[in-house]
CSV table of C-alpha atoms in Angstrom, one decimal:
chain,number,residue,atom,x,y,z
A,1,MET,CA,84.1,84.6,-2.9
A,2,GLY,CA,84.8,85.6,0.7
A,3,ARG,CA,88.2,86.6,2.0
A,4,THR,CA,90.4,85.3,4.7
A,5,LEU,CA,91.5,87.5,7.6
A,6,ALA,CA,95.0,87.7,6.3
A,7,GLU,CA,93.8,88.7,2.9
A,8,LYS,CA,91.6,91.5,4.4
A,9,ILE,CA,94.5,93.0,6.3
A,10,TRP,CA,96.9,92.6,3.4
A,11,SER,CA,94.6,94.3,0.9
A,12,ASN,CA,94.0,97.2,3.3
A,13,HIS,CA,97.7,97.9,3.4
A,14,VAL,CA,98.8,97.5,-0.3
A,15,VAL,CA,100.4,100.7,-1.5
A,16,ARG,CA,100.9,99.3,-5.0
A,17,PRO,CA,101.7,96.0,-6.7
A,18,LEU,CA,105.3,95.5,-7.9
A,19,ASP,CA,106.5,94.1,-11.2
A,20,ASP,CA,107.9,90.9,-9.6
A,21,GLY,CA,104.6,89.8,-8.1
A,22,ALA,CA,105.2,91.3,-4.7
A,23,ASP,CA,103.2,94.1,-3.1
A,24,LEU,CA,104.5,97.2,-1.5
A,25,LEU,CA,102.9,96.9,1.9
A,26,TYR,CA,102.3,99.8,4.3
A,27,VAL,CA,103.6,99.1,7.8
A,28,ASP,CA,101.6,100.5,10.7
A,29,LEU,CA,104.2,100.0,13.4
A,30,HIS,CA,107.9,99.1,13.1
A,31,VAL,CA,109.6,97.8,16.2
A,32,LEU,CA,113.4,97.5,16.8
A,33,HIS,CA,115.7,95.9,19.3
A,34,GLU,CA,119.4,96.2,19.9
A,35,VAL,CA,120.8,93.1,18.2
A,36,ASN,CA,119.7,93.3,14.5
A,37,THR,CA,119.6,97.0,13.9
A,38,PRO,CA,123.1,98.7,14.0
A,39,ARG,CA,123.8,97.9,10.3
A,40,ALA,CA,120.4,99.2,9.2
A,41,PHE,CA,121.1,102.6,10.8
A,42,ASP,CA,124.6,102.6,9.3
A,43,ASP,CA,123.1,102.0,5.8
A,44,LEU,CA,120.5,104.7,6.4
A,45,ARG,CA,123.2,107.1,7.3
A,46,ALA,CA,125.4,106.1,4.3
A,47,SER,CA,122.6,106.7,1.9
A,48,GLY,CA,121.7,110.1,3.3
A,49,ARG,CA,118.2,109.0,4.2
A,50,THR,CA,116.2,109.5,7.4
A,51,VAL,CA,113.4,107.7,9.2
A,52,ARG,CA,110.1,108.3,7.4
A,53,ARG,CA,107.8,107.8,10.4
A,54,PRO,CA,109.6,108.0,13.8
A,55,ASP,CA,106.2,108.3,15.3
A,56,ARG,CA,105.4,104.8,14.0
A,57,THR,CA,108.7,103.4,15.1
A,58,LEU,CA,109.5,102.0,18.6
A,59,ALA,CA,112.7,100.5,20.0
A,60,VAL,CA,113.5,98.4,23.0
A,61,GLU,CA,116.5,96.8,24.7
A,62,ASP,CA,115.7,93.1,25.5
A,63,HIS,CA,117.9,90.4,23.9
A,64,ASN,CA,121.2,91.0,25.9
A,65,THR,CA,120.0,93.0,28.9
A,66,PRO,CA,121.4,91.6,32.2
A,67,THR,CA,118.6,90.3,34.4
A,68,ARG,CA,120.5,89.8,37.6
A,69,ASP,CA,121.6,92.6,39.9
A,70,GLY,CA,125.4,92.9,39.8
A,71,ALA,CA,125.8,90.6,36.8
A,72,LEU,CA,129.0,90.9,34.8
A,73,GLU,CA,127.8,92.4,31.6
A,74,ASP,CA,128.8,91.1,28.2
A,75,LEU,CA,130.9,93.8,26.5
A,76,ALA,CA,129.4,93.1,23.1
A,77,GLY,CA,125.9,93.3,24.5
A,78,ARG,CA,126.7,96.6,26.2
A,79,ARG,CA,128.1,98.0,23.0
A,80,GLN,CA,124.9,97.0,21.1
A,81,ARG,CA,122.8,98.8,23.7
A,82,GLU,CA,125.0,101.9,23.4
A,83,LEU,CA,124.5,101.8,19.6
A,84,ILE,CA,120.7,101.6,19.7
A,85,ARG,CA,120.6,104.5,22.3
A,86,ALA,CA,122.7,106.6,20.0
A,87,ASN,CA,120.8,105.7,16.9
A,88,CYS,CA,117.4,106.3,18.5
A,89,ALA,CA,118.6,109.7,19.8
A,90,GLU,CA,119.9,110.7,16.4
A,91,PHE,CA,116.7,109.7,14.5
A,92,ASP,CA,114.2,110.7,17.2
A,93,ILE,CA,112.9,107.2,17.9
A,94,GLN,CA,111.3,106.4,21.2
A,95,LEU,CA,113.4,103.8,23.1
A,96,HIS,CA,112.5,101.7,26.1
A,97,ARG,CA,115.9,101.1,27.5
A,98,LEU,CA,117.2,99.0,30.4
A,99,GLY,CA,115.8,100.5,33.6
A,100,ASP,CA,112.8,102.1,31.8
A,101,ALA,CA,109.4,101.3,33.5
A,102,ASP,CA,108.1,100.0,30.1
A,103,GLN,CA,111.2,98.0,29.2
A,104,GLY,CA,110.9,94.3,28.4
A,105,ILE,CA,110.9,91.8,25.6
A,106,VAL,CA,109.6,93.5,22.5
A,107,HIS,CA,106.8,91.0,21.9
A,108,VAL,CA,105.6,91.4,25.5
A,109,ILE,CA,105.6,95.2,25.8
A,110,VAL,CA,103.9,96.0,22.5
A,111,PRO,CA,100.6,94.4,23.6
A,112,GLU,CA,101.1,95.7,27.2
A,113,LEU,CA,101.3,99.2,25.9
A,114,GLY,CA,98.1,98.7,23.8
A,115,LEU,CA,100.0,99.3,20.6
A,116,ALA,CA,98.8,96.2,18.7
A,117,ARG,CA,95.2,96.6,17.4
A,118,PRO,CA,93.2,94.3,15.1
A,119,GLY,CA,93.8,94.9,11.4
A,120,MET,CA,97.2,96.4,11.8
A,121,THR,CA,100.5,95.4,10.2
A,122,ILE,CA,103.5,95.3,12.5
A,123,VAL,CA,107.1,94.2,11.6
A,124,CYS,CA,110.2,93.7,13.7
A,125,CYS,CA,113.7,92.4,13.1
A,126,ASP,CA,112.8,89.2,15.1
A,127,SER,CA,110.9,86.1,13.9
A,128,HIS,CA,108.7,85.9,17.0
A,129,THR,CA,106.9,89.1,16.0
A,130,SER,CA,104.2,86.6,15.1
A,131,THR,CA,103.2,86.7,18.7
A,132,LEU,CA,101.1,89.9,18.0
A,133,GLY,CA,98.9,87.9,15.6
A,134,ALA,CA,96.9,86.9,18.8
A,135,LEU,CA,95.3,90.4,18.6
A,136,GLY,CA,94.3,90.0,14.9
A,137,VAL,CA,97.5,91.8,13.7
A,138,LEU,CA,99.4,90.7,10.7
A,139,ALA,CA,102.8,90.7,12.3
A,140,PHE,CA,106.0,89.1,11.1
A,141,GLY,CA,109.8,89.3,11.4
A,142,ILE,CA,112.0,90.9,8.8
A,143,GLY,CA,115.7,90.8,8.0
A,144,THR,CA,118.4,93.4,8.7
A,145,GLY,CA,118.3,94.7,5.1
A,146,GLN,CA,114.5,95.1,5.3
A,147,VAL,CA,114.8,97.1,8.5
A,148,GLU,CA,116.6,99.9,6.6
A,149,HIS,CA,113.8,99.9,3.9
A,150,VAL,CA,111.0,100.2,6.5
A,151,LEU,CA,112.9,102.9,8.4
A,152,ALA,CA,113.3,104.9,5.2
A,153,THR,CA,109.9,104.4,3.6
A,154,GLN,CA,107.5,102.8,6.2
A,155,THR,CA,106.7,100.2,3.6
A,156,LEU,CA,108.0,96.8,2.7
A,157,PRO,CA,108.1,94.9,-0.6
A,158,VAL,CA,106.8,91.4,0.2
A,159,HIS,CA,105.1,88.5,-1.6
A,160,ARG,CA,101.6,87.5,-0.3
A,161,PRO,CA,101.9,84.4,1.8
A,162,LYS,CA,99.4,81.4,1.5
A,163,ASP,CA,96.6,80.9,3.9
A,164,LEU,CA,96.7,77.9,6.2
A,165,ALA,CA,93.8,77.3,8.6
A,166,VAL,CA,94.4,75.3,11.8
A,167,GLU,CA,91.0,74.2,13.1
A,168,VAL,CA,91.2,73.1,16.7
A,169,SER,CA,87.9,71.4,17.7
A,170,GLY,CA,86.7,70.7,21.2
A,171,VAL,CA,88.2,71.8,24.5
A,172,LEU,CA,91.7,71.4,25.9
A,173,PRO,CA,91.7,68.9,28.8
A,174,ASP,CA,92.6,70.1,32.3
A,175,GLY,CA,96.4,70.4,32.5
A,176,ALA,CA,96.9,71.0,28.8
A,177,THR,CA,98.0,74.5,27.8
A,178,ALA,CA,98.4,76.7,24.7
A,179,LYS,CA,102.1,75.7,24.7
A,180,ASP,CA,101.2,72.0,24.6
A,181,LEU,CA,98.8,72.8,21.7
A,182,ALA,CA,101.6,74.6,19.8
A,183,LEU,CA,104.0,71.7,20.3
A,184,ALA,CA,101.3,69.2,19.2
A,185,LEU,CA,100.7,71.2,16.0
A,186,ILE,CA,104.4,71.4,15.2
A,187,ALA,CA,104.8,67.6,15.9
A,188,GLN,CA,101.9,67.0,13.5
A,189,ILE,CA,102.9,69.2,10.6
A,190,GLY,CA,106.7,69.5,11.1
A,191,THR,CA,109.0,72.5,11.2
A,192,GLY,CA,108.2,73.2,7.5
A,193,GLY,CA,104.5,72.5,7.6
A,194,GLY,CA,103.5,76.1,7.6
A,195,GLN,CA,106.3,77.3,5.2
A,196,GLY,CA,105.2,80.2,3.1
A,197,SER,CA,101.9,80.6,5.0
A,198,VAL,CA,100.1,82.7,7.5
A,199,ILE,CA,98.4,80.4,10.0
A,200,GLU,CA,94.9,81.4,11.1
A,201,TYR,CA,93.9,79.6,14.3
A,202,ARG,CA,90.2,78.7,14.5
A,203,GLY,CA,87.8,76.6,16.4
A,204,GLU,CA,86.3,76.3,19.9
A,205,ALA,CA,89.6,75.6,21.7
A,206,ILE,CA,91.1,78.8,20.3
A,207,ARG,CA,88.1,80.9,21.2
A,208,ARG,CA,88.4,79.6,24.8
A,209,LEU,CA,92.1,80.6,25.1
A,210,SER,CA,93.0,83.7,27.1
A,211,MET,CA,94.8,86.4,25.2
A,212,GLU,CA,98.1,85.3,26.7
A,213,GLY,CA,97.5,81.8,25.6
A,214,ARG,CA,96.8,83.0,22.1
A,215,MET,CA,100.1,84.9,22.2
A,216,THR,CA,101.9,81.8,23.1
A,217,LEU,CA,100.3,79.9,20.2
A,218,CYS,CA,101.0,82.7,17.7
A,219,ASN,CA,104.5,83.0,19.0
A,220,MET,CA,105.3,79.4,18.2
A,221,SER,CA,103.8,79.7,14.7
A,222,ILE,CA,107.2,80.5,13.3
A,223,GLU,CA,108.5,77.2,14.6
A,224,ALA,CA,106.2,75.5,12.1
A,225,GLY,CA,107.9,77.5,9.4
A,226,SER,CA,105.0,79.9,8.9
A,227,ARG,CA,105.4,83.6,8.3
A,228,ALA,CA,102.8,84.6,10.9
A,229,GLY,CA,100.0,83.4,13.1
A,230,LEU,CA,96.5,85.0,13.4
A,231,VAL,CA,93.5,84.8,15.7
A,232,ALA,CA,90.3,86.8,14.7
A,233,ALA,CA,89.2,89.5,17.0
A,234,ASP,CA,86.4,88.7,19.5
A,235,ASP,CA,85.3,89.5,23.0
A,236,VAL,CA,88.6,88.3,24.4
A,237,THR,CA,90.5,90.7,22.2
A,238,ILE,CA,88.3,93.7,22.9
A,239,ASP,CA,88.3,93.0,26.7
A,240,TYR,CA,92.1,92.7,26.6
A,241,LEU,CA,92.5,96.0,24.8
A,242,ARG,CA,90.1,97.7,27.2
A,243,SER,CA,92.1,96.4,30.2
A,244,ARG,CA,95.3,97.7,28.7
A,245,VAL,CA,94.0,101.1,28.1
A,246,THR,CA,92.6,101.2,31.6
A,247,ALA,CA,95.9,100.0,33.1
A,248,LEU,CA,97.7,102.7,31.2
A,249,GLY,CA,95.4,105.3,32.7
A,250,GLY,CA,93.6,106.1,29.5
A,251,ASP,CA,89.9,106.5,28.8
A,252,GLU,CA,89.9,105.7,25.1
A,253,ASP,CA,86.4,105.2,23.6
A,254,PHE,CA,86.3,102.0,21.5
A,255,SER,CA,82.8,102.6,20.1
A,256,ALA,CA,84.0,103.8,16.7
A,257,THR,CA,86.6,101.1,16.3
A,258,GLU,CA,85.1,98.0,17.9
A,259,ALA,CA,82.8,97.2,15.1
A,260,ARG,CA,85.6,97.5,12.5
A,261,TRP,CA,87.9,95.3,14.7
A,262,ARG,CA,85.2,92.6,14.9
A,263,GLU,CA,85.1,92.5,11.1
A,264,MET,CA,88.7,91.3,11.2
A,265,ARG,CA,87.8,87.7,10.7
A,266,SER,CA,87.6,85.4,7.7
A,267,ASP,CA,84.4,85.3,5.8
A,268,ASP,CA,82.3,82.1,6.1
A,269,ASP,CA,83.0,81.2,2.5
A,270,ALA,CA,86.7,82.2,2.5
A,271,ARG,CA,88.9,79.6,0.9
A,272,PHE,CA,92.2,78.5,2.5
A,273,ASP,CA,95.1,77.0,0.6
A,274,ASP,CA,95.2,74.2,3.2
A,275,VAL,CA,93.5,73.2,6.4
A,276,VAL,CA,94.9,71.2,9.4
A,277,HIS,CA,92.5,69.6,11.9
A,278,ILE,CA,93.4,69.0,15.6
A,279,ASP,CA,91.2,67.4,18.2
A,280,ALA,CA,91.9,69.4,21.4
A,281,ALA,CA,90.8,66.4,23.5
A,282,HIS,CA,94.0,64.6,22.5
A,283,VAL,CA,96.3,67.4,23.5
A,284,GLY,CA,98.2,66.9,26.8
A,285,PRO,CA,101.5,68.1,28.5
A,286,ARG,CA,104.3,67.7,26.0
A,287,VAL,CA,108.1,67.7,26.2
A,288,SER,CA,110.6,68.1,23.3
A,289,TRP,CA,113.2,65.4,23.1
A,290,GLY,CA,115.3,66.5,20.1
A,291,THR,CA,116.9,69.5,18.6
A,292,ASN,CA,114.0,71.0,16.7
A,293,PRO,CA,110.6,71.9,18.1
A,294,ALA,CA,108.8,69.2,16.0
A,295,GLN,CA,110.7,66.5,17.9
A,296,ASN,CA,108.4,66.5,20.9
A,297,LEU,CA,105.9,64.0,22.5
A,298,LEU,CA,103.6,63.5,25.4
A,299,ILE,CA,105.3,63.6,28.8
A,300,ASP,CA,104.3,59.9,29.3
A,301,GLY,CA,106.1,59.0,26.0
A,302,ARG,CA,109.4,57.5,25.3
A,303,VAL,CA,112.3,58.7,23.1
A,304,PRO,CA,111.6,57.3,19.6
A,305,THR,CA,113.1,54.1,18.3
A,306,ARG,CA,113.9,53.0,14.7
A,307,ALA,CA,110.4,51.5,14.5
A,308,ASP,CA,108.9,55.0,14.8
A,309,PHE,CA,110.3,56.1,11.5
A,310,ALA,CA,109.4,54.9,8.0
A,311,ALA,CA,112.1,56.7,6.2
A,312,GLY,CA,115.8,56.0,6.8
A,313,GLU,CA,116.8,59.7,6.6
A,314,ASP,CA,114.3,60.6,9.3
A,315,TRP,CA,115.8,58.0,11.6
A,316,ALA,CA,119.3,59.3,10.8
A,317,SER,CA,118.2,62.8,11.8
A,318,ALA,CA,116.6,61.5,15.0
A,319,GLU,CA,119.8,59.6,15.9
A,320,ARG,CA,121.8,62.8,15.4
A,321,SER,CA,119.4,64.6,17.7
A,322,MET,CA,119.6,61.8,20.4
A,323,ASP,CA,123.4,61.9,20.2
A,324,TYR,CA,123.5,65.6,20.8
A,325,MET,CA,120.9,65.4,23.6
A,326,GLY,CA,122.5,62.4,25.3
A,327,LEU,CA,119.5,60.2,25.0
A,328,ARG,CA,118.9,56.5,24.2
A,329,PRO,CA,116.1,55.2,22.0
A,330,GLY,CA,113.1,54.1,24.0
A,331,GLN,CA,114.1,56.0,27.1
A,332,ALA,CA,111.2,57.3,29.2
A,333,VAL,CA,110.8,61.0,29.2
A,334,ARG,CA,109.8,61.0,32.8
A,335,ASP,CA,113.1,59.4,33.8
A,336,LEU,CA,115.2,62.3,32.4
A,337,GLU,CA,116.8,64.4,35.1
A,338,VAL,CA,117.3,68.2,34.7
A,339,SER,CA,119.7,70.5,36.4
A,340,THR,CA,118.1,73.8,35.3
A,341,VAL,CA,114.6,75.1,34.7
A,342,PHE,CA,114.1,78.3,32.8
A,343,LEU,CA,110.7,80.1,33.0
A,344,GLY,CA,110.6,83.2,30.8
A,345,SER,CA,110.9,84.3,27.1
A,346,CYS,CA,108.5,85.9,24.7
A,347,THR,CA,106.6,82.6,24.6
A,348,ASN,CA,106.0,82.2,28.3
A,349,GLY,CA,107.3,85.2,30.3
A,350,ARG,CA,103.9,86.9,30.9
A,351,ILE,CA,102.0,87.3,34.2
A,352,GLU,CA,99.7,84.4,33.4
A,353,ASP,CA,102.7,82.1,33.1
A,354,LEU,CA,104.2,83.3,36.4
A,355,ARG,CA,100.9,82.8,38.1
A,356,GLU,CA,100.7,79.3,36.8
A,357,ALA,CA,104.2,78.5,38.0
A,358,ALA,CA,103.5,80.1,41.4
A,359,SER,CA,100.4,77.9,41.8
A,360,VAL,CA,102.6,74.9,41.5
A,361,LEU,CA,105.5,76.1,43.6
A,362,GLU,CA,103.5,77.4,46.5
A,363,GLY,CA,104.2,75.2,49.6
A,364,ARG,CA,106.9,73.3,47.7
A,365,ARG,CA,110.7,73.6,47.2
A,366,VAL,CA,112.8,73.4,44.1
A,367,ALA,CA,114.7,70.1,44.2
A,368,GLU,CA,118.2,69.9,45.6
A,369,GLY,CA,120.7,70.4,42.9
A,370,VAL,CA,118.3,72.1,40.5
A,371,ARG,CA,118.4,75.8,39.7
A,372,MET,CA,115.2,77.5,38.6
A,373,LEU,CA,115.4,80.9,36.8
A,374,ILE,CA,112.3,82.9,36.5
A,375,VAL,CA,112.8,85.9,34.3
A,376,PRO,CA,109.8,88.3,33.7
A,377,GLY,CA,109.0,89.2,30.2
A,378,SER,CA,108.8,92.9,31.1
A,379,ALA,CA,109.3,95.3,33.9
A,380,ALA,CA,105.5,95.6,34.1
A,381,VAL,CA,105.1,91.8,34.5
A,382,ARG,CA,107.6,91.9,37.4
A,383,ARG,CA,105.8,94.7,39.1
A,384,GLN,CA,102.5,92.8,38.7
A,385,ALA,CA,104.0,89.6,40.1
A,386,VAL,CA,105.4,91.5,43.1
A,387,SER,CA,102.0,93.2,43.7
A,388,GLU,CA,100.4,89.7,43.8
A,389,GLY,CA,103.0,88.3,46.1
A,390,LEU,CA,104.4,85.8,43.6
A,391,ASP,CA,107.9,87.0,44.3
A,392,LYS,CA,107.6,85.6,47.9
A,393,VAL,CA,106.3,82.3,46.6
A,394,PHE,CA,109.3,82.0,44.2
A,395,ASP,CA,111.7,83.0,46.9
A,396,THR,CA,110.3,80.6,49.5
A,397,ALA,CA,110.4,77.8,46.9
A,398,GLY,CA,114.1,78.5,46.3
A,399,ALA,CA,113.6,79.8,42.7
A,400,ASP,CA,115.7,82.7,41.4
A,401,PHE,CA,113.2,85.4,40.4
A,402,ARG,CA,115.3,87.9,38.4
A,403,ALA,CA,115.2,91.6,39.0
A,404,GLY,CA,115.5,92.5,35.4
A,405,ALA,CA,113.3,91.7,32.3
A,406,GLY,CA,114.6,90.3,29.0
A,407,CYS,CA,115.1,87.4,26.7
A,408,SER,CA,117.8,85.9,29.1
A,409,MET,CA,118.5,82.2,28.8
A,410,CYS,CA,116.1,81.8,25.8
A,411,CYS,CA,118.8,82.9,23.4
A,412,ALA,CA,121.8,83.0,25.7
A,413,LEU,CA,122.8,86.5,24.6
A,414,ASN,CA,123.3,87.8,28.2
A,415,GLU,CA,125.0,86.2,31.1
A,416,ASP,CA,122.4,83.4,31.5
A,417,ARG,CA,123.6,80.3,29.7
A,418,LEU,CA,123.6,76.6,30.2
A,419,ALA,CA,127.0,74.8,30.6
A,420,PRO,CA,128.1,72.3,28.0
A,421,GLY,CA,126.0,69.1,28.3
A,422,GLU,CA,123.7,70.7,30.9
A,423,ARG,CA,120.0,69.6,30.5
A,424,ALA,CA,117.2,72.1,31.0
A,425,ALA,CA,113.4,72.2,31.0
A,426,SER,CA,112.6,75.5,29.3
A,427,THR,CA,109.5,77.5,28.5
A,428,SER,CA,111.2,79.1,25.6
A,429,ASN,CA,110.5,78.4,21.9
A,430,ARG,CA,113.6,76.8,20.4
A,431,ASN,CA,115.7,73.8,21.3
A,432,PHE,CA,118.3,74.1,18.5
A,433,GLU,CA,121.9,72.9,19.2
A,434,GLY,CA,123.6,75.6,21.3
A,435,ARG,CA,120.5,77.7,21.6
A,436,GLN,CA,120.8,78.2,25.4
A,437,GLY,CA,124.6,77.9,25.4
A,438,LYS,CA,127.4,75.9,23.7
A,439,GLN,CA,126.4,72.2,23.7
A,440,SER,CA,123.3,72.9,25.8
A,441,ARG,CA,120.5,70.4,26.0
A,442,THR,CA,117.0,72.1,25.9
A,443,HIS,CA,113.7,70.5,26.4
A,444,LEU,CA,110.7,72.7,25.6
A,445,VAL,CA,107.8,72.6,28.1
A,446,SER,CA,104.8,74.6,29.4
A,447,PRO,CA,105.1,76.7,32.6
A,448,ARG,CA,103.1,74.1,34.5
A,449,VAL,CA,105.5,71.3,33.6
A,450,ALA,CA,108.5,73.6,34.1
A,451,ALA,CA,107.5,74.4,37.7
A,452,ALA,CA,106.6,70.8,38.6
A,453,THR,CA,109.9,69.6,37.0
A,454,ALA,CA,111.8,72.1,39.2
A,455,VAL,CA,110.2,70.5,42.3
A,456,SER,CA,110.9,66.9,41.3
A,457,GLY,CA,114.2,67.3,39.3
A,458,ARG,CA,112.8,65.2,36.4
A,459,PHE,CA,110.0,65.8,33.9
A,460,THR,CA,106.7,65.9,35.9
A,461,THR,CA,103.3,67.4,35.8
A,462,PRO,CA,101.7,69.3,38.7
A,463,GLU,CA,99.1,66.5,39.1
A,464,ASP,CA,102.0,64.1,39.8
A,465,LEU,CA,103.3,66.0,42.8
């Protein structure tokens, strides 16, 4: 019987099976950031161990880095950055710190630096490591305790996830994006629909996505409860890797590796544990209304009513979400006013996202009373945006294009937070209670809808302007 893509990568990395049914998996690249690593280094030190492969370990400062010139730094965040600098220096780990030319959000800079290649295993102390699956990489987040294990051994004991295929037939309509597809999938299968699985995205609509769109889709895989997302390597993958090598000034010859990378796909007769089908023609601009990513609907929709739920407990959950979000059943999404628009994060902080927003904002102004933060996912993204003149478009439109790169308002670990009760359109990945600040109200949208919403002050598509 044929094997799935995940199964192929997995079997290539098994060091040995363990007694409890797990496998000891070799890790090709281990990535760290400042928030979830201090304890791992303390434990490493206490046990008298060292880092097994510092050459296969990379660290970055991203979660709590200030993005605005002259911002008052959070002392706890600064302390965490000081710790990762000291730990990386002690254990000889390369660190892209604040101010470095290659600094940025970990899931943005790893592909930018050409470090993610088809067939690899990559782990990081962050759930959105799944982003890297866009390049045919088995990439997933790990806990703090597991960070120490990988640092010391370059391996990880882990049980083999199930295989879930998401088949997306047809072509996305004009105006629909990878973000809308991700939200449509999560609305269909729920936040637990992919639990215990690696999702492999397949079908014509996936093949037509750009690499950045694939990253957005794989990034959101974790919001469906899955362990990782994957897209098989193809021309888009190879072209992207070539472009990165060229951009970095290299002349790497892919002739020996390209054929092997192209084998990183599921066999025709591979059997998946489950298959989900989506017709791309039915995907359109979407907005989340509740407090988990599955609570989203088309922008033309209305906040659900009791009639939309068969089970009483589901309605009770929806009522709790509405109460937190300050919504009424049946309210039209397009009528909701926002005071903040956030464009950024590891989901939608790449150059393609900024270009999309600029195409909407050019010749227009952000609405009176609305603030729009645009935070590049990396220093390289910002440089590229400036070289293309996007910074002037943002400035003329009245948007706040930040000088620094980082996670920013996605997780509210730096100075960028929503005020209690403040409503925002956000291109980030989570709308949990308090995610963007205490009692914040987050609506997840694509960059296109975010930019159009900034112009009108309420949920809008570019076609409506």
